[in-house]
Structure formats: C-alpha cells, structure tokens
Amino acid sequence: MAGLFDKFRVNRPKVDQSRSDETQRAELPSDLWIKCSDCGNAMYRKVFLDNSKVCDKCGFHHKLTAHERLELLADPGSFEEWDKGLFSGNPLGIEGEYLEKLVSDRKKTGLEDAVLSGKIELTGIPVGIAIMDFHFRGGSMGSVVGEKITRMLERSGDLRFPALVVTSSGGARMQEGMLSLMQMVRTSAAVRRLNDLSVPYFCLLTDPTTAGVAASFAALGDVIVAEPRAIIGFSGARVIEQTIRQKLPPGFQTSEFYQKHGFIDMVVPRSELRATMARLIGMFAQPVLESPA
Amino acid sequence: MSMILEVEKPLLELENKIKELKEVNLTGRVDLSSEIRLLERKAEQLKKSIYENLSAWDRVLIARHSVRPGTLDYIQALFTDFLELHGDRLYADDPAIVGGLARFEGRSCVVVGHQKGKGTKDNLARNFGMPNPEGFRKAGRLMSLAHRFRLPIFTFIDTPGAYPGIEAEERGQYEAIASNIALMTELGSPIVTLVIGEGGSGGALGIAVGDRVLILENSVYSVISPEGCATILWRDASKAEQAASWLGLTSDKLLRLGLVDEVLSEPLGGAHRETENVFATVRGALRRHLGELLLSTPAELVTSRYAKYRRMGVVLEQALTP
C-alpha cells in the first residue's frame, strides 16, 4: 500500500488498453474492479486507489479510511499516534449486536474507535491531527471520539501545534445516549481554549459531516475546508423531506451549497489537498510556533 | 384532572366516582362519608402505584404534554419585570426561543428558553418550539450581553429539537448551535439551566450548557428523539416506546450518569398538576444554585465549567467483550 497517494491522476488520460480491459472484465475477479458509487463508472481498483479514491470520470470523492487520509496528508513517516488504548464502554447497558459490531469494526478498520489522533508533519510543520473514520460505526461520536479529539486539541495547545480535525461522521453515537451529546460540549470548549491561546485550528470536512459533529468542533475552525460534494448539514435529508413534505433541491447540503451560503472557506479537491493545507497552515506557522515572550 | 397517559384511566374513573358521591353526600339524604374516605384512600394508593412505576415512554408523554408549564409560565411565575427582547440582529426574530431581561429575587438577569405553543394556532406561530438558526443566534446575543454586564443567565429547555427545514440548513443550523455551545463554555456569567419538558438533542444543547443543569422529574433529555432512534435502529417509528427505554433519557438515569446536577421532584402525575408547588420547588432550586455560583469569579466559573464537561464520558482502557 505504500506510496498509494504519491501521485494524483484526477485528469489522467485514459490508458490505451482500456478497451482490452473491458473485454476481459467478465473473467476478472470482482475485487479488481470498483464501481463509482455516484456515477456507476467502473474503474480498475488500482487506478481508483492511485487516484486516491476519486472517480476518474465524474470526480466523486469516495470515503477514505483514517490511514489512507494520513498517507494523503502527512509527510511520510512523520505520524506519531497519541492516546492509544482508549475503548468505548457500554454505559446504557445496550444488549444485542452493538458490542459485537464494535469488535468487528475494530477488526475491519484496524482502529480502536472511530478516530485516529496524533502528531504529523506537513511539509515539516508539526500539526496535531485527529482523523475520523466513517468505516467505524459510521464515524459516530461517543465518549472515546470526544475524549481523543479533546485531548488532541488540549495537547496541541500545550505544544503550540496548529490543530487539524478531519471529519467524517453521521453524528453522535446513539448507543451512548446523552453521554455522546455531551461530547459536543467538551470538544467545543477545547476549541475555544485553542482560540484563547492563539493556536490556529483547522477543519477539513469530508463526506459526511452531519448532526452532532457538524454542530460542534467541525463548525468552529479558524479556517474551514471541505472536499467536493461532501454531505454536510445538521438534519438528515430524509428527516427534512418528511417534515416539509417536499423534494429537496439538487446539490442541497453539499460542500458547495454551504460554501455558497457562507459557512465554508474553501472547497478543495483531493488532488490539491495536501499542497493547499500545507500552504494554509504555513501562513500561521511562524508567529504561533515561537513560544510567547 | 387532565389525562395524559393510558395508565391514568382507572384513576380518572375513580376520581369521577368520588366526585359523584360527594355531590350526593351534599344533598344530606344519605351519609356516604365513610365510603368516600375509603375510595379516597384507594385513589391515593392507585395514584402512587401508577406514578411510581412510570415507563420511560410515559415520561416522554408527560414531558411533551400541552398543558405542562412552558418557559413563559416559569418567567411569569418566578421573575419580575420581564422585558422580552427580540431578534438576532442578523436575519429575524424566532418565536420558538424567547428571551430577555428580567429580575430574579430582585437581581437583574438574562432569561432564555424554548417556547412551544398553547393550542394549534400558537403552536404554528412558535413552530412547535423548534428553533431556526436565528433563535440560537438571538439566545447567543442575549447571553453575550449578560456576560458583558455580569448578569446571571437562566435557560429553560423545552424543544423537540432544532427545526429540520431547507432554510434552516441554508442559514447554518449546525453553525448556530456549535457557536452557542462554544460561547456558553466561555461566558463569565453564572448559568443555571433547567430542563422543563423535552430536551431534544442539539436543539436543546444549543442553549443548555450550564454551570448547573437541573431537570424536572418527568422531563426527558435525549441524544435523539425516540421516534428517530426507532427509525434508524429498526426502521420503524412505531417502536419509539422501546427506543425510549433504550436511550436512557429519563431524569434518574441522567443523574446516575452525572449528566444533570439535580432532579427536581414533581407532584404525582406531573408538573401540570399543582403548578404552584412546582414553581415553589423551582424557585427554591434556582435561588440555591445561583447563590452558590455567585460566590465564584467569572474566571473561576469558566474553569469549573470546563472541568465539569471535561469529565463527561465513559472511556475504558480495555475493550469490552460481547
């Protein structure tokens, strides 16, 4: 998997043998092919991955795992994980599949919960980072996610590292009841602490960023960047449709929609993300990283 | 009495019976006083057995009931000189959140709360207590005002949730809630919050970050509505009753998890009965908590509020096994 995101090929010309590939398709094992979940375009898995999971036809940005995101953003080998070994409890004593799903998602993702946090370097600048992973319980925020994001923000403040949260979450984790709602407060309070310390805080919103995550730390960045066509918003589209009994307009609750309405600074395609984030964070690096007199 | 729950039916019948007997008794033709006493004792026992065994769903119904006292009822009963202030200075005034200046025990303060309507027409005007972004922004404006002039803040929570609508999203519902939560963690004013009815998720939390968070016994406070939870988990909104018991939204459970500071008891049957008693209980609690908070400086309040929320979470050092 190493070097997966070294090159980006969003606008890469079609490969010559594409036709012969097509003819072979029937005989190929299905895991060699990936279908774009937006336009249905079939791509070679390798092409898809080399393209950092962006459809080469319609440009749809598919979800990345936390580790893939890390590889996309961080200087190679610069990641140092923080706060390993924190696990979700079962504070409401939920019976049924929930605990089994935690176990299977741990296996599936290699993560302990829905967020990976630590320090990276981005073109040599140290950055505190938390990356949410939708593949773990829909990226839902329970106590562990709240705790790790809060700790990352606090530690970044102590170390005077700029902080970055990459969001991908449907919202609060229902299975932890009101404890999960309270994670909105802890994380938001930690953001305000960074503000008071004049440590810059950045949000990168990816598909999806909704409900309790949108309505807390994801909305509070000094600069807020989003990937194209990510679903963002407070209420779910289905709930809105049922409430107002109308069809929703096309493009509703996307990154572009929220940029137009004034809530997002930049929509940046994945192919330019690393360079843009480095430029952006670099703007703040000098005055902030010097320890205060 | 007004009936809210199915389980109240036998009690209601018994109470009607007693009323009838009393009327007959008044005519003086037969002496029924011993029968009346017996039935009254029986009614009292029935009342206890009904209300001491309320399910989570029963409490959801009580919390939502239209005759349950709302924010304006509490303002009228407990505050003097209420001056309602309107608008977020950005877009509009939201009638689903009311707020303004008032005096509590003679002291100037800011009071903010969700307001549902009484009756259909009023409910439409107040959007059933579901705020739009401008409601949260109005609340934020008033709370900032309180901070600047060191006025205490009281917030009353009673909403099904933030309004799910196209325009609400366009105007940044999520941003409005996030900004208020962040703001409330930084205010130097003492903040006392009371959940008087329904605490509907982020729409409640948007004005509910307090130094003290109190809840009335039959109020509920939930990460998601029982209907919404049932739809997501079982694709069936009619399983809301099951979801209610699952979500841990009742006052006793919230207290046990340390998410509220005190549960204020209600008269048997709910706050809509004997409202004067409820107001007296609430007044006493608000006075006590505010009195304690006024001993702290603004900086101390911010520090201890941070610490209070910082503790909220259940995190283990080992994975649970199913």
mmCIF file of N, CA and C in Angstrom, chain B residues 202-296:
data_model
loop_
_atom_site.group_PDB
_atom_site.id
_atom_site.type_symbol
_atom_site.label_atom_id
_atom_site.label_comp_id
_atom_site.label_asym_id
_atom_site.label_seq_id
_atom_site.Cartn_x
_atom_site.Cartn_y
_atom_site.Cartn_z
ATOM 1 N N GLY B 202 -29.437 18.303 19.936
ATOM 2 C CA GLY B 202 -28.635 19.509 19.720
ATOM 3 C C GLY B 202 -29.455 20.788 19.832
ATOM 4 N N GLY B 203 -30.722 20.706 19.471
ATOM 5 C CA GLY B 203 -31.593 21.870 19.585
ATOM 6 C C GLY B 203 -31.800 22.296 21.022
ATOM 7 N N ALA B 204 -31.696 21.348 21.947
ATOM 8 C CA ALA B 204 -31.746 21.659 23.376
ATOM 9 C C ALA B 204 -30.377 22.141 23.842
ATOM 10 N N LEU B 205 -29.351 21.395 23.480
ATOM 11 C CA LEU B 205 -27.996 21.686 23.956
ATOM 12 C C LEU B 205 -27.520 23.077 23.533
ATOM 13 N N GLY B 206 -28.055 23.566 22.411
ATOM 14 C CA GLY B 206 -27.684 24.890 21.908
ATOM 15 C C GLY B 206 -27.912 26.024 22.886
ATOM 16 N N ILE B 207 -28.749 25.798 23.913
ATOM 17 C CA ILE B 207 -28.871 26.803 24.978
ATOM 18 C C ILE B 207 -28.771 26.132 26.357
ATOM 19 N N ALA B 208 -28.130 24.975 26.422
ATOM 20 C CA ALA B 208 -28.194 24.202 27.669
ATOM 21 C C ALA B 208 -26.833 23.883 28.297
ATOM 22 N N VAL B 209 -25.800 24.629 27.952
ATOM 23 C CA VAL B 209 -24.503 24.396 28.597
ATOM 24 C C VAL B 209 -24.464 25.247 29.868
ATOM 25 N N GLY B 210 -24.589 24.607 31.011
ATOM 26 C CA GLY B 210 -24.717 25.372 32.251
ATOM 27 C C GLY B 210 -23.703 24.988 33.307
ATOM 28 N N ASP B 211 -23.503 25.894 34.273
ATOM 29 C CA ASP B 211 -22.740 25.533 35.461
ATOM 30 C C ASP B 211 -23.523 24.512 36.260
ATOM 31 N N ARG B 212 -24.836 24.690 36.254
ATOM 32 C CA ARG B 212 -25.729 23.723 36.883
ATOM 33 C C ARG B 212 -26.795 23.376 35.855
ATOM 34 N N VAL B 213 -27.000 22.094 35.657
ATOM 35 C CA VAL B 213 -28.071 21.644 34.774
ATOM 36 C C VAL B 213 -29.048 20.845 35.622
ATOM 37 N N LEU B 214 -30.246 21.391 35.767
ATOM 38 C CA LEU B 214 -31.276 20.752 36.582
ATOM 39 C C LEU B 214 -32.350 20.185 35.665
ATOM 40 N N ILE B 215 -33.094 19.236 36.177
ATOM 41 C CA ILE B 215 -34.156 18.656 35.359
ATOM 42 C C ILE B 215 -35.350 18.335 36.242
ATOM 43 N N LEU B 216 -36.535 18.615 35.741
ATOM 44 C CA LEU B 216 -37.743 18.199 36.453
ATOM 45 C C LEU B 216 -37.896 16.695 36.289
ATOM 46 N N GLU B 217 -38.427 16.100 37.336
ATOM 47 C CA GLU B 217 -38.528 14.643 37.410
ATOM 48 C C GLU B 217 -39.049 13.969 36.135
ATOM 49 N N ASN B 218 -40.106 14.521 35.566
ATOM 50 C CA ASN B 218 -40.710 13.884 34.389
ATOM 51 C C ASN B 218 -40.249 14.464 33.062
ATOM 52 N N SER B 219 -39.272 15.335 33.100
ATOM 53 C CA SER B 219 -38.716 15.826 31.842
ATOM 54 C C SER B 219 -37.794 14.765 31.257
ATOM 55 N N VAL B 220 -37.553 14.873 29.967
ATOM 56 C CA VAL B 220 -36.630 13.946 29.314
ATOM 57 C C VAL B 220 -35.585 14.747 28.546
ATOM 58 N N TYR B 221 -34.441 14.144 28.345
ATOM 59 C CA TYR B 221 -33.345 14.818 27.639
ATOM 60 C C TYR B 221 -32.644 13.722 26.867
ATOM 61 N N SER B 222 -32.603 13.871 25.535
ATOM 62 C CA SER B 222 -32.173 12.729 24.731
ATOM 63 C C SER B 222 -31.280 13.134 23.570
ATOM 64 N N VAL B 223 -30.384 12.238 23.214
ATOM 65 C CA VAL B 223 -29.464 12.484 22.105
ATOM 66 C C VAL B 223 -30.212 12.477 20.776
ATOM 67 N N ILE B 224 -31.334 11.769 20.733
ATOM 68 C CA ILE B 224 -32.167 11.707 19.525
ATOM 69 C C ILE B 224 -33.588 11.411 19.986
ATOM 70 N N SER B 225 -34.586 11.822 19.232
ATOM 71 C CA SER B 225 -35.957 11.528 19.647
ATOM 72 C C SER B 225 -36.174 10.019 19.604
ATOM 73 N N PRO B 226 -37.034 9.491 20.478
ATOM 74 C CA PRO B 226 -37.292 8.040 20.446
ATOM 75 C C PRO B 226 -37.782 7.594 19.066
ATOM 76 N N GLU B 227 -38.573 8.443 18.406
ATOM 77 C CA GLU B 227 -39.058 8.093 17.065
ATOM 78 C C GLU B 227 -37.901 7.990 16.069
ATOM 79 N N GLY B 228 -37.001 8.973 16.145
ATOM 80 C CA GLY B 228 -35.845 8.982 15.244
ATOM 81 C C GLY B 228 -34.940 7.782 15.479
ATOM 82 N N CYS B 229 -34.755 7.467 16.747
ATOM 83 C CA CYS B 229 -33.918 6.325 17.114
ATOM 84 C C CYS B 229 -34.524 5.032 16.591
ATOM 85 N N ALA B 230 -35.837 4.882 16.767
ATOM 86 C CA ALA B 230 -36.518 3.664 16.320
ATOM 87 C C ALA B 230 -36.437 3.531 14.801
ATOM 88 N N THR B 231 -36.542 4.663 14.104
ATOM 89 C CA THR B 231 -36.459 4.628 12.647
ATOM 90 C C THR B 231 -35.082 4.160 12.197
ATOM 91 N N ILE B 232 -34.048 4.673 12.864
ATOM 92 C CA ILE B 232 -32.693 4.305 12.465
ATOM 93 C C ILE B 232 -32.381 2.855 12.839
ATOM 94 N N LEU B 233 -32.743 2.474 14.066
ATOM 95 C CA LEU B 233 -32.366 1.131 14.523
ATOM 96 C C LEU B 233 -33.219 0.036 13.925
ATOM 97 N N TRP B 234 -34.518 0.286 13.877
ATOM 98 C CA TRP B 234 -35.417 -0.792 13.462
ATOM 99 C C TRP B 234 -36.278 -0.424 12.247
ATOM 100 N N ARG B 235 -35.976 0.728 11.653
ATOM 101 C CA ARG B 235 -36.747 1.223 10.502
ATOM 102 C C ARG B 235 -38.241 1.241 10.784
ATOM 103 N N ASP B 236 -38.581 1.625 11.998
ATOM 104 C CA ASP B 236 -39.981 1.563 12.398
ATOM 105 C C ASP B 236 -40.234 2.573 13.526
ATOM 106 N N ALA B 237 -40.806 3.709 13.158
ATOM 107 C CA ALA B 237 -41.013 4.790 14.135
ATOM 108 C C ALA B 237 -41.978 4.383 15.246
ATOM 109 N N SER B 238 -42.798 3.343 14.979
ATOM 110 C CA SER B 238 -43.780 2.958 15.987
ATOM 111 C C SER B 238 -43.125 2.208 17.161
ATOM 112 N N LYS B 239 -41.834 1.904 17.017
ATOM 113 C CA LYS B 239 -41.135 1.272 18.139
ATOM 114 C C LYS B 239 -40.498 2.315 19.059
ATOM 115 N N ALA B 240 -41.049 3.534 19.011
ATOM 116 C CA ALA B 240 -40.500 4.630 19.806
ATOM 117 C C ALA B 240 -40.514 4.310 21.298
ATOM 118 N N GLU B 241 -41.536 3.565 21.710
ATOM 119 C CA GLU B 241 -41.675 3.232 23.117
ATOM 120 C C GLU B 241 -40.473 2.421 23.596
ATOM 121 N N GLN B 242 -40.086 1.471 22.761
ATOM 122 C CA GLN B 242 -38.930 0.632 23.044
ATOM 123 C C GLN B 242 -37.655 1.487 23.049
ATOM 124 N N ALA B 243 -37.568 2.370 22.059
ATOM 125 C CA ALA B 243 -36.378 3.229 21.950
ATOM 126 C C ALA B 243 -36.242 4.131 23.172
ATOM 127 N N ALA B 244 -37.383 4.585 23.692
ATOM 128 C CA ALA B 244 -37.343 5.493 24.845
ATOM 129 C C ALA B 244 -36.674 4.827 26.040
ATOM 130 N N SER B 245 -36.963 3.557 26.256
ATOM 131 C CA SER B 245 -36.367 2.892 27.419
ATOM 132 C C SER B 245 -34.898 2.594 27.163
ATOM 133 N N TRP B 246 -34.555 2.485 25.909
ATOM 134 C CA TRP B 246 -33.212 2.135 25.466
ATOM 135 C C TRP B 246 -32.254 3.325 25.591
ATOM 136 N N LEU B 247 -32.786 4.538 25.362
ATOM 137 C CA LEU B 247 -31.935 5.730 25.220
ATOM 138 C C LEU B 247 -31.461 6.347 26.532
ATOM 139 N N GLY B 248 -32.020 5.902 27.651
ATOM 140 C CA GLY B 248 -31.592 6.467 28.930
ATOM 141 C C GLY B 248 -31.910 7.942 29.061
ATOM 142 N N LEU B 249 -33.118 8.342 28.668
ATOM 143 C CA LEU B 249 -33.445 9.763 28.595
ATOM 144 C C LEU B 249 -34.177 10.297 29.822
ATOM 145 N N THR B 250 -34.436 9.444 30.819
ATOM 146 C CA THR B 250 -35.194 9.902 31.987
ATOM 147 C C THR B 250 -34.273 10.559 33.020
ATOM 148 N N SER B 251 -34.897 11.354 33.891
ATOM 149 C CA SER B 251 -34.109 12.171 34.821
ATOM 150 C C SER B 251 -33.246 11.321 35.757
ATOM 151 N N ASP B 252 -33.774 10.193 36.214
ATOM 152 C CA ASP B 252 -32.993 9.368 37.150
ATOM 153 C C ASP B 252 -31.746 8.803 36.478
ATOM 154 N N LYS B 253 -31.890 8.383 35.224
ATOM 155 C CA LYS B 253 -30.722 7.833 34.511
ATOM 156 C C LYS B 253 -29.696 8.926 34.230
ATOM 157 N N LEU B 254 -30.174 10.099 33.875
ATOM 158 C CA LEU B 254 -29.252 11.201 33.583
ATOM 159 C C LEU B 254 -28.464 11.577 34.835
ATOM 160 N N LEU B 255 -29.154 11.543 35.978
ATOM 161 C CA LEU B 255 -28.486 11.872 37.243
ATOM 162 C C LEU B 255 -27.419 10.820 37.549
ATOM 163 N N ARG B 256 -27.782 9.564 37.334
ATOM 164 C CA ARG B 256 -26.846 8.482 37.629
ATOM 165 C C ARG B 256 -25.581 8.576 36.781
ATOM 166 N N LEU B 257 -25.725 9.049 35.532
ATOM 167 C CA LEU B 257 -24.554 9.177 34.664
ATOM 168 C C LEU B 257 -23.825 10.502 34.876
ATOM 169 N N GLY B 258 -24.304 11.305 35.819
ATOM 170 C CA GLY B 258 -23.633 12.571 36.101
ATOM 171 C C GLY B 258 -23.855 13.634 35.038
ATOM 172 N N LEU B 259 -24.923 13.501 34.252
ATOM 173 C CA LEU B 259 -25.157 14.454 33.158
ATOM 174 C C LEU B 259 -26.056 15.604 33.587
ATOM 175 N N VAL B 260 -26.763 15.441 34.703
ATOM 176 C CA VAL B 260 -27.509 16.551 35.308
ATOM 177 C C VAL B 260 -27.096 16.611 36.776
ATOM 178 N N ASP B 261 -27.274 17.808 37.363
ATOM 179 C CA ASP B 261 -26.795 18.001 38.731
ATOM 180 C C ASP B 261 -27.858 17.715 39.780
ATOM 181 N N GLU B 262 -29.123 17.917 39.421
ATOM 182 C CA GLU B 262 -30.177 17.690 40.397
ATOM 183 C C GLU B 262 -31.495 17.406 39.686
ATOM 184 N N VAL B 263 -32.273 16.508 40.259
ATOM 185 C CA VAL B 263 -33.619 16.235 39.750
ATOM 186 C C VAL B 263 -34.617 16.909 40.692
ATOM 187 N N LEU B 264 -35.485 17.755 40.163
ATOM 188 C CA LEU B 264 -36.492 18.426 40.978
ATOM 189 C C LEU B 264 -37.788 17.625 40.923
ATOM 190 N N SER B 265 -38.300 17.281 42.094
ATOM 191 C CA SER B 265 -39.460 16.390 42.091
ATOM 192 C C SER B 265 -40.731 17.145 41.679
ATOM 193 N N GLU B 266 -41.637 16.408 41.081
ATOM 194 C CA GLU B 266 -42.910 16.961 40.617
ATOM 195 C C GLU B 266 -44.028 16.355 41.440
ATOM 196 N N PRO B 267 -45.177 17.024 41.477
ATOM 197 C CA PRO B 267 -46.340 16.409 42.113
ATOM 198 C C PRO B 267 -46.679 15.111 41.385
ATOM 199 N N LEU B 268 -47.295 14.166 42.073
ATOM 200 C CA LEU B 268 -47.707 12.923 41.418
ATOM 201 C C LEU B 268 -48.528 13.271 40.191
ATOM 202 N N GLY B 269 -48.160 12.694 39.059
ATOM 203 C CA GLY B 269 -48.928 12.933 37.848
ATOM 204 C C GLY B 269 -48.307 13.957 36.929
ATOM 205 N N GLY B 270 -47.413 14.806 37.440
ATOM 206 C CA GLY B 270 -46.723 15.736 36.556
ATOM 207 C C GLY B 270 -46.851 17.186 36.954
ATOM 208 N N ALA B 271 -45.988 18.008 36.342
ATOM 209 C CA ALA B 271 -45.869 19.422 36.719
ATOM 210 C C ALA B 271 -47.118 20.234 36.390
ATOM 211 N N HIS B 272 -47.988 19.690 35.532
ATOM 212 C CA HIS B 272 -49.192 20.438 35.159
ATOM 213 C C HIS B 272 -50.248 20.380 36.260
ATOM 214 N N ARG B 273 -50.073 19.490 37.245
ATOM 215 C CA ARG B 273 -50.949 19.480 38.412
ATOM 216 C C ARG B 273 -50.263 20.300 39.490
ATOM 217 N N GLU B 274 -50.981 20.948 40.296
ATOM 218 C CA GLU B 274 -50.397 21.718 41.406
ATOM 219 C C GLU B 274 -49.204 22.544 40.924
ATOM 220 N N THR B 275 -49.424 23.373 39.922
ATOM 221 C CA THR B 275 -48.305 24.124 39.348
ATOM 222 C C THR B 275 -47.658 25.050 40.376
ATOM 223 N N GLU B 276 -48.451 25.555 41.322
ATOM 224 C CA GLU B 276 -47.864 26.450 42.319
ATOM 225 C C GLU B 276 -46.744 25.742 43.102
ATOM 226 N N ASN B 277 -46.978 24.464 43.422
ATOM 227 C CA ASN B 277 -45.939 23.696 44.112
ATOM 228 C C ASN B 277 -44.692 23.551 43.256
ATOM 229 N N VAL B 278 -44.908 23.337 41.954
ATOM 230 C CA VAL B 278 -43.776 23.189 41.045
ATOM 231 C C VAL B 278 -42.975 24.491 40.995
ATOM 232 N N PHE B 279 -43.691 25.585 40.884
ATOM 233 C CA PHE B 279 -42.994 26.877 40.820
ATOM 234 C C PHE B 279 -42.191 27.129 42.108
ATOM 235 N N ALA B 280 -42.773 26.748 43.230
ATOM 236 C CA ALA B 280 -42.069 26.950 44.503
ATOM 237 C C ALA B 280 -40.792 26.092 44.552
ATOM 238 N N THR B 281 -40.917 24.846 44.103
ATOM 239 C CA THR B 281 -39.735 23.966 44.070
ATOM 240 C C THR B 281 -38.652 24.551 43.175
ATOM 241 N N VAL B 282 -39.073 25.000 41.990
ATOM 242 C CA VAL B 282 -38.102 25.524 41.025
ATOM 243 C C VAL B 282 -37.464 26.805 41.566
ATOM 244 N N ARG B 283 -38.285 27.655 42.141
ATOM 245 C CA ARG B 283 -37.743 28.906 42.690
ATOM 246 C C ARG B 283 -36.650 28.618 43.735
ATOM 247 N N GLY B 284 -36.966 27.683 44.627
ATOM 248 C CA GLY B 284 -36.011 27.332 45.672
ATOM 249 C C GLY B 284 -34.700 26.808 45.079
ATOM 250 N N ALA B 285 -34.831 25.956 44.066
ATOM 251 C CA ALA B 285 -33.633 25.364 43.458
ATOM 252 C C ALA B 285 -32.813 26.422 42.721
ATOM 253 N N LEU B 286 -33.483 27.288 41.978
ATOM 254 C CA LEU B 286 -32.756 28.322 41.230
ATOM 255 C C LEU B 286 -32.024 29.249 42.201
ATOM 256 N N ARG B 287 -32.713 29.602 43.285
ATOM 257 C CA ARG B 287 -32.124 30.511 44.269
ATOM 258 C C ARG B 287 -30.872 29.878 44.891
ATOM 259 N N ARG B 288 -31.005 28.622 45.269
ATOM 260 C CA ARG B 288 -29.898 27.917 45.911
ATOM 261 C C ARG B 288 -28.691 27.807 44.966
ATOM 262 N N HIS B 289 -28.936 27.366 43.744
ATOM 263 C CA HIS B 289 -27.814 27.170 42.822
ATOM 264 C C HIS B 289 -27.180 28.501 42.426
ATOM 265 N N LEU B 290 -28.009 29.496 42.182
ATOM 266 C CA LEU B 290 -27.439 30.797 41.824
ATOM 267 C C LEU B 290 -26.608 31.341 42.983
ATOM 268 N N GLY B 291 -27.153 31.202 44.197
ATOM 269 C CA GLY B 291 -26.434 31.688 45.372
ATOM 270 C C GLY B 291 -25.042 31.084 45.467
ATOM 271 N N GLU B 292 -24.951 29.783 45.204
ATOM 272 C CA GLU B 292 -23.650 29.117 45.253
ATOM 273 C C GLU B 292 -22.719 29.628 44.158
ATOM 274 N N LEU B 293 -23.282 29.818 42.969
ATOM 275 C CA LEU B 293 -22.443 30.223 41.830
ATOM 276 C C LEU B 293 -21.947 31.653 41.975
ATOM 277 N N LEU B 294 -22.738 32.475 42.644
ATOM 278 C CA LEU B 294 -22.346 33.881 42.790
ATOM 279 C C LEU B 294 -21.106 34.043 43.680
ATOM 280 N N LEU B 295 -20.715 32.975 44.366
ATOM 281 C CA LEU B 295 -19.509 33.045 45.187
ATOM 282 C C LEU B 295 -18.238 32.949 44.336
ATOM 283 N N SER B 296 -18.377 32.558 43.072
ATOM 284 C CA SER B 296 -17.205 32.384 42.209
ATOM 285 C C SER B 296 -16.993 33.605 41.314
#
